[in-house]
Structure formats: structure tokens, C-alpha cells
Coordinates of C-alpha atoms and ligand atoms in Angstrom, one line a residue:
X109 CA -20.0 5.0 -34.0
X110 CA -16.4 4.8 -33.1
X111 CA -15.8 3.6 -29.5
X112 CA -13.3 5.5 -27.3
X113 CA -9.8 4.8 -27.4
X114 CA -8.0 3.6 -24.4
X115 CA -4.6 2.8 -23.2
X116 CA -3.5 0.4 -20.8
X117 CA -0.3 1.1 -19.0
X118 CA 1.2 -2.2 -17.9
X119 CA 0.5 -5.6 -18.5
X120 CA -2.8 -6.9 -16.9
X121 CA -4.8 -10.2 -16.9
X122 CA -5.8 -11.2 -20.6
X123 CA -9.0 -11.6 -19.4
X124 CA -8.9 -8.3 -17.9
X125 CA -7.7 -7.2 -22.3
X126 CA -10.7 -9.0 -23.7
X127 CA -13.0 -7.7 -21.5
X128 CA -12.5 -4.0 -22.1
X129 CA -12.2 -4.8 -25.7
X130 CA -15.9 -5.4 -26.1
X131 CA -16.3 -2.1 -25.0
X132 CA -13.2 -0.1 -26.0
X133 CA -10.5 0.4 -28.4
X134 CA -7.6 -0.9 -26.3
X135 CA -4.0 -0.3 -26.7
X136 CA -1.9 -2.3 -24.0
X137 CA 1.3 -2.5 -23.0
X138 CA 0.8 -6.4 -22.8
X139 CA 4.8 -7.0 -23.2
X140 CA 5.0 -4.8 -19.9
X141 CA 7.8 -2.3 -21.9
X142 CA 9.0 0.2 -19.3
X143 CA 8.1 3.4 -21.2
X144 CA 9.6 6.4 -20.2
X145 CA 7.5 9.8 -19.8
X146 CA 7.6 10.9 -23.2
X147 CA 6.1 7.8 -23.9
X148 CA 3.8 7.7 -22.5
X149 CA 2.7 11.0 -22.7
X150 CA 2.7 9.8 -26.7
X151 CA 1.1 7.3 -26.1
X152 CA -2.0 8.4 -24.6
X153 CA -2.5 11.4 -27.6
X154 CA -5.9 10.6 -28.9
X155 CA -6.5 8.2 -25.6
X156 CA -9.8 8.8 -23.9
X157 CA -9.1 6.6 -21.0
X158 CA -6.2 5.3 -19.3
X159 CA -5.7 2.1 -17.1
X160 CA -2.9 3.0 -14.7
X161 CA -1.3 1.7 -11.9
X162 CA 0.6 3.3 -8.8
X163 CA 4.1 3.1 -11.3
X164 CA 2.7 5.9 -13.6
X165 CA 2.5 9.6 -12.7
X166 CA -0.1 11.5 -13.5
X167 CA -0.1 15.1 -13.2
X168 CA -0.8 19.2 -14.8
X169 CA 2.1 18.4 -17.1
X170 CA 1.3 15.0 -18.5
X171 CA -2.8 16.4 -18.3
X172 CA -1.7 19.5 -20.6
X173 CA -0.1 17.0 -23.1
X174 CA -2.9 14.7 -23.0
X175 CA -5.6 16.8 -24.2
X176 CA -8.3 14.2 -25.1
X177 CA -8.1 12.5 -21.9
X178 CA -11.5 12.3 -19.9
X179 CA -10.3 9.0 -17.6
X180 CA -7.9 7.6 -15.5
X181 CA -8.6 4.6 -13.5
X182 CA -5.8 3.2 -11.2
X183 CA -5.7 0.0 -10.4
X184 CA -4.7 1.0 -6.7
X185 CA -7.0 2.1 -3.7
X186 CA -4.1 4.5 -3.1
X187 CA -3.4 7.2 -5.8
X188 CA -0.8 9.2 -4.7
X189 CA 0.7 8.9 -8.4
X190 CA -2.6 11.0 -9.3
X191 CA -2.6 15.3 -8.7
X192 CA -6.8 14.6 -8.3
X193 CA -6.7 18.6 -7.9
X194 CA -5.3 19.0 -11.7
X195 CA -7.4 16.0 -13.2
X196 CA -10.4 17.9 -11.8
X197 CA -9.8 21.3 -12.9
X198 CA -9.5 19.9 -16.3
X199 CA -12.4 18.0 -15.9
X200 CA -10.7 14.6 -16.1
X201 CA -12.2 11.9 -13.8
X202 CA -9.8 10.1 -11.2
X203 CA -11.3 6.1 -10.4
X204 CA -9.4 3.7 -7.5
X205 CA -10.0 0.1 -6.3
X206 CA -11.0 0.7 -2.7
X207 CA -12.3 -2.0 -0.7
X208 CA -11.8 -5.3 -2.8
X209 CA -7.9 -5.6 -1.4
X210 CA -8.6 -4.4 1.8
X211 CA -8.4 -8.1 4.0
X212 CA -6.0 -9.5 1.9
X213 CA -3.7 -6.2 2.3
X214 CA -4.7 -6.3 6.2
X215 CA -3.7 -10.0 6.0
X216 CA 0.1 -9.2 4.7
X217 CA 0.0 -6.8 7.5
X218 CA -0.2 -9.2 10.1
X219 CA 2.2 -11.3 8.0
X220 CA 5.1 -9.0 8.5
X221 CA 4.1 -8.0 11.8
X222 CA 4.2 -11.7 13.0
X223 CA 7.1 -12.3 10.9
X224 CA 9.2 -9.4 12.4
X225 CA 8.3 -10.1 15.9
X226 CA 8.9 -13.7 15.9
X227 CA 12.2 -13.4 13.4
X228 CA 11.0 -15.5 10.7
X229 CA 13.6 -13.8 8.5
X230 CA 16.6 -14.0 10.4
X231 CA 16.2 -17.8 11.8
X232 CA 15.5 -18.6 8.0
X233 CA 18.4 -17.4 6.8
X234 CA 20.4 -18.9 9.8
X235 CA 18.8 -22.6 9.5
X236 CA 19.1 -22.1 5.4
X237 CA 23.3 -21.7 6.2
X238 CA 23.5 -24.4 7.5
X239 CA 24.2 -22.8 11.2
X240 CA 21.4 -25.1 13.0
X241 CA 23.9 -27.2 15.2
X242 CA 21.9 -27.0 18.5
X243 CA 19.1 -25.5 20.7
X244 CA 19.5 -22.9 22.7
X245 CA 17.1 -21.2 25.1
X246 CA 17.5 -17.7 23.5
X247 CA 17.9 -18.6 20.1
X248 CA 15.8 -16.0 18.1
X249 CA 13.4 -15.3 21.1
X250 CA 11.3 -12.3 19.6
X251 CA 8.3 -10.8 21.2
X252 CA 4.8 -11.8 21.8
X253 CA 2.1 -10.9 19.4
X254 CA -0.9 -12.1 21.1
X255 CA -2.0 -9.9 24.2
X256 CA 0.4 -7.4 23.1
X257 CA -0.3 -4.0 22.3
X258 CA -1.3 -3.2 18.5
X259 CA -0.8 0.4 17.5
X260 CA -2.2 1.3 14.1
X261 CA -1.7 5.1 12.8
X262 CA -4.2 5.3 9.6
X263 CA -7.8 3.7 10.8
X264 CA -9.4 3.6 6.9
X265 CA -10.3 0.5 5.4
X266 CA -6.9 -1.7 6.1
X267 CA -6.6 0.0 9.6
X268 CA -9.8 -1.2 10.9
X269 CA -9.5 -4.4 9.0
X270 CA -5.7 -5.0 10.9
X271 CA -7.4 -4.0 14.0
X272 CA -10.1 -6.7 14.0
X273 CA -7.3 -9.2 13.3
X274 CA -5.7 -8.2 15.9
X275 CA -8.9 -7.8 18.6
X276 CA -10.8 -10.8 17.8
X277 CA -8.0 -13.0 16.5
X278 CA -4.9 -12.7 18.8
X279 CA -6.4 -10.6 21.9
X280 CA -4.4 -8.1 21.8
X281 CA -5.3 -4.6 22.8
X282 CA -5.8 -2.3 20.3
X283 CA -4.5 1.5 19.9
X284 CA -5.0 3.8 17.0
X285 CA -4.5 7.1 16.0
X286 CA -6.4 8.7 13.2
X287 CA -6.5 12.6 11.3
X288 CA -10.1 11.5 12.6
X289 CA -11.9 10.2 15.1
X290 CA -14.0 7.1 14.5
X291 CA -17.7 6.7 15.1
X292 CA -17.9 5.0 18.4
X293 CA -20.0 2.0 16.6
X294 CA -16.9 1.7 14.5
X295 CA -15.1 2.0 17.8
X296 CA -16.5 -0.8 18.9
X297 CA -16.4 -3.0 15.7
X298 CA -12.7 -2.9 15.4
X299 CA -12.3 -3.1 19.5
X300 CA -10.1 -0.2 19.0
X301 CA -9.3 2.6 21.4
X302 CA -8.1 6.2 20.3
X303 CA -5.3 7.6 21.5
X304 CA -2.8 10.8 20.8
X305 CA -0.4 10.1 17.8
X306 CA 2.3 10.5 20.8
X307 CA 0.5 7.8 22.9
X308 CA 0.7 5.4 20.3
X309 CA 4.3 5.5 19.5
X310 CA 5.3 5.2 23.5
X311 CA 2.5 2.6 24.0
X312 CA 2.2 0.4 21.4
X313 CA 4.3 -2.9 21.2
X314 CA 3.7 -3.0 17.3
X315 CA 3.0 -0.5 15.2
X316 CA 0.8 -0.6 11.7
X317 CA 1.4 1.9 9.3
X318 CA -1.7 2.4 6.7
X319 CA -2.1 6.0 6.0
X320 CA -2.2 7.7 2.7
X321 CA 1.3 9.3 1.6
X322 CA 0.8 13.3 1.5
X323 CA 2.8 16.2 1.9
X324 CA 1.3 16.2 5.2
X325 CA 2.4 12.6 6.4
X326 CA 5.8 12.5 4.8
X327 CA 8.2 11.0 7.2
X328 CA 5.7 11.1 9.8
X329 CA 7.7 8.2 11.1
X330 CA 11.2 9.7 11.6
X331 CA 14.0 9.5 13.9
X332 CA 12.2 11.6 16.8
X333 CA 9.6 9.2 16.1
X334 CA 11.4 6.6 16.5
X335 CA 13.2 7.4 19.6
X336 CA 9.7 7.2 21.3
X337 CA 9.1 3.6 20.4
X338 CA 9.6 0.9 23.1
X339 CA 13.3 -0.6 22.2
X340 CA 11.4 -4.2 22.0
X341 CA 8.9 -2.3 19.3
X342 CA 8.4 -3.4 16.1
X343 CA 7.1 -1.4 13.4
X344 CA 5.2 -2.4 10.0
X345 CA 4.5 -0.3 6.9
X346 CA 2.1 -1.4 4.3
X347 CA 1.1 2.1 3.2
X348 CA 3.3 4.0 1.2
X349 CA 7.1 4.8 1.2
X350 CA 8.2 8.6 2.2
X351 CA 5.9 7.9 5.4
X352 CA 9.1 6.5 6.9
X353 CA 12.3 8.3 6.7
X354 CA 14.2 4.7 5.6
X355 CA 17.5 6.3 6.6
X356 CA 16.3 6.6 10.4
X357 CA 14.9 3.7 10.3
X358 CA 17.9 1.6 9.3
X359 CA 20.1 3.5 11.9
X360 CA 17.4 2.7 15.1
X361 CA 17.3 -0.8 13.5
X362 CA 21.0 -1.6 13.8
X363 CA 21.1 0.3 17.0
X364 CA 18.3 -1.8 18.6
X365 CA 16.2 1.5 19.7
X366 CA 13.3 -1.0 18.1
X367 CA 13.7 -4.7 17.6
X368 CA 12.7 -5.2 14.6
X369 CA 10.7 -4.3 11.7
X370 CA 8.5 -5.3 8.3
X371 CA 8.4 -2.9 5.1
X372 CA 6.4 -3.8 1.9
X373 CA 6.9 -0.1 0.7
X374 CA 9.9 2.5 0.4
X375 CA 11.2 5.7 -0.2
X376 CA 12.2 5.7 -4.2
X377 CA 11.4 2.0 -4.7
X378 CA 12.0 -0.1 -6.4
X379 CA 15.5 0.9 -4.8
X380 CA 15.5 0.1 -1.2
X381 CA 18.1 2.3 1.3
X382 CA 21.3 0.3 1.6
X383 CA 21.3 0.5 5.4
X384 CA 17.6 -1.6 5.4
X385 CA 19.9 -4.0 3.3
X386 CA 22.5 -4.7 5.9
X387 CA 20.2 -5.4 9.0
X388 CA 19.1 -8.5 9.7
X389 CA 16.1 -7.4 12.3
X390 CA 14.2 -5.9 8.9
X391 CA 11.9 -8.5 6.8
X392 CA 11.3 -6.5 3.2
X393 CA 8.8 -7.6 0.6
X394 CA 8.8 -5.8 -2.8
X395 CA 4.7 -4.3 -2.5
X396 CA 3.1 -7.1 -2.1
X397 CA 0.4 -5.9 0.1
X398 CA -2.5 -6.6 -2.8
X399 CA -0.7 -9.8 -4.2
X400 CA -3.6 -12.6 -4.0
X401 CA -4.5 -13.9 -7.7
X402 CA -8.2 -13.2 -6.8
X403 CA -7.5 -9.9 -5.1
X404 CA -5.4 -8.8 -8.1
X405 CA -8.2 -9.3 -10.6
X406 CA -10.6 -7.8 -8.7
X407 CA -8.2 -4.9 -8.8
X408 CA -7.4 -5.4 -12.6
X409 CA -11.5 -6.1 -12.7
X410 CA -12.9 -3.1 -11.1
X411 CA -10.1 -0.4 -12.7
X412 CA -11.4 -1.9 -16.4
X413 CA -15.2 -1.8 -14.9
X414 CA -14.4 1.9 -14.2
X415 CA -13.2 2.7 -17.7
X416 CA -16.4 0.8 -19.1
X417 CA -18.5 2.5 -16.7
X418 CA -17.3 5.9 -17.3
X419 CA -16.7 5.7 -21.0
X420 CA -19.6 3.9 -22.4
X421 CA -21.8 4.3 -19.4
X422 CA -21.2 7.8 -17.8
X423 CA -21.2 6.0 -14.4
X424 CA -18.1 5.1 -12.8
X425 CA -18.3 2.7 -9.8
X426 CA -15.6 4.2 -7.7
X427 CA -14.7 8.0 -8.7
X428 CA -12.5 10.1 -6.5
X429 CA -13.9 13.3 -7.9
X430 CA -17.5 13.0 -8.4
X431 CA -17.7 17.1 -9.0
X432 CA -16.2 16.0 -12.5
X433 CA -19.5 14.2 -13.3
X434 CA -21.6 16.6 -12.2
X435 CA -19.5 19.6 -14.3
X436 CA -20.0 17.0 -17.6
Ligands
8YV196 C1 -1.3 -1.8 -5.7 C2 -1.0 -0.5 -3.7 O1 -0.6 -2.9 -6.2 O2 -3.4 -0.5 -3.8 C3 -2.8 0.3 -3.7 O3 -2.5 1.1 -2.9 O4 -0.3 0.2 -3.1 C4 -1.0 -1.5 -4.1 O5 -2.1 -2.7 -3.9 C5 0.0 -0.9 -6.5 O6 0.1 0.3 -6.0 C6 0.2 -1.0 -8.1 O7 -0.8 0.1 -8.3

């Protein structure tokens, strides 16, 4: 019996390609070429599955061309690159990689929070430029992290991980806002209090964004929201570009309407708004939230196990639209 054919759209760990090849016919982009959308569509012809990353858009037009496709396994927990309703309508299973990256990504939120609040980027650039001549009482004096009020917008798994780090590790007062309120047990576990979005913006000393991107969360933080934050506040975005209006943020940072920001994701990345590159009080990283060797391996392996689980055994591990399984 012939084995199902799959496409791996970007270079990933060779061990994971070997794992896939034990069960499936694999075409893999191990040279990491940048494929145009037309090339991607052509490569998907005859493929039953695809291992994708956040860079590939899987939408109705692509699905209509890739008529043999039955499953797309995203190597990411976020899946705003998938049109899940269009996939479900065509009986195509979608999977993502939850849980395996929660703590690693929460760690990066804290890294950016601390680096922004304590002005690490600015001080390092100053030192490297040979400008450190003598001590000054206010040299790179930043904002306190321990004991401060930590605000979290979006309280899924990663938000909860950020809350625990703040409350348990840094004695912070944690407030959060989310579409739906957590259960009393989870709130107690995270030591987090539910507040309105308005109160969150007003009261947070450090505000971390961890909500999924959708048309509803587009520019959830824009000029109006930034204007209600404390002038001493820091803003951290580890969620998705587009949740923050980057142009408005660049202006707010330039005019010191907020003190600092730490950003791992950007509108239109890998492009970065030029205004953000110009201001000193922002620390910028190139979407590395889940980037530890161990976690990236776990994500790649989970995506591969989803493909094998579904195409070989009929049982994916982390389906996003399980109704497809029932319909099959
Ligand atoms: C990925 C991410 O590295 O999991 C996510 O949602 O944003 C990152 O961990 C990125 O999306 C590439 O697939």
C-alpha cells in the first residue's frame, strides 16, 4: 500500500524528518528556500498532509487548489495563519503545538519585561559604545519589577505562566483581563485578580500581551489605550504583530507617554516599523518566544506526531477542529 505523501514547508530538525520518513513519503524544504505562494500550491499537489510554520497562510484559495490535502500541522501554538473554518468546511484537519512551549514563552515575556523595565538594551549599547566614563546617580535608572503591578491581557496557558512567575517569583500584584474569566481555582493558582480592560491599562506597571490575534484583537493596544497607561509603565508583546498599533507605540515611546517596551512580534514582520528602530527605550527580538533548542524540538516533534497520528493511525494528538474527525 502506498504511504501518504506530505510536505514540510520549512527547514526543521533532520531527526524529525527521519521520524516522519519512517511512516510517510516526505518532501521537505531542508534547503529552506523561500517559496512563493504559487510554488507552495504546486508543491502541495498530491500531498495528503503538510507540516507548516506561522509563515504559511492556509486559506480557502490554497485549499481549493490543494485538493488532496487532509491535514495541516502547524509548528506553532498560534494559528492565525490558518483559516480554520475554511479547513473544516473542506474536511481538512488543523493541528497546533500547545503546552510544549508554554513555559519557554512565558520565560521570554519575563526576559523582555525585565530588560525593558531595567533599560538593559540602552545600557548595553552605551557600554559597548565606550560611553561609560563615570558613575551617575540616575544612570539607566529604570522601573522596579519586584512588588510592582503586573497586568496581563489574554490569560490562556502562557498568560497564566507569566502570572505565576510574577506572583511567586517577584512578589508582584497580578491583575488580568481576558475574554472569559478564569475559574476561582485557576485565579487562586495564578494569584491573579480579574479586572476590566480599562482598569488593567490604568493600573499596570508592566503590561504583558498574550492574547491570540484575530480581527477582534487587531490594534487592541492603539493610541487611545496607550494614552491611559501610566507614563512609567512598560509594555511587552509576545503574542502577535497587529495586536499593537506599532506606529502609535513608536510615537508613545518617543514622546515618553509610556516608559519602555519589549517586543518579540511586529505588524508585517519580519519588517519592523522604522519608528520602533529609532527609539532607544524599546527592546526588540525577532519572534523568538519559543526559541530554545529543547522547545523547538518538542514543537517539531509534536507537529510530526500529529501528522503521523492522523494519517497513519487516524488519531491526531492536538486537533483544532476535531469535528473533521467525526465527519470522516
Ligand atoms: C513559532 C509562535 O515559532 O507558537 C507560536 O504561536 O509564535 C512561535 O512559537 C512561530 O509561529 C513559527 O511557527
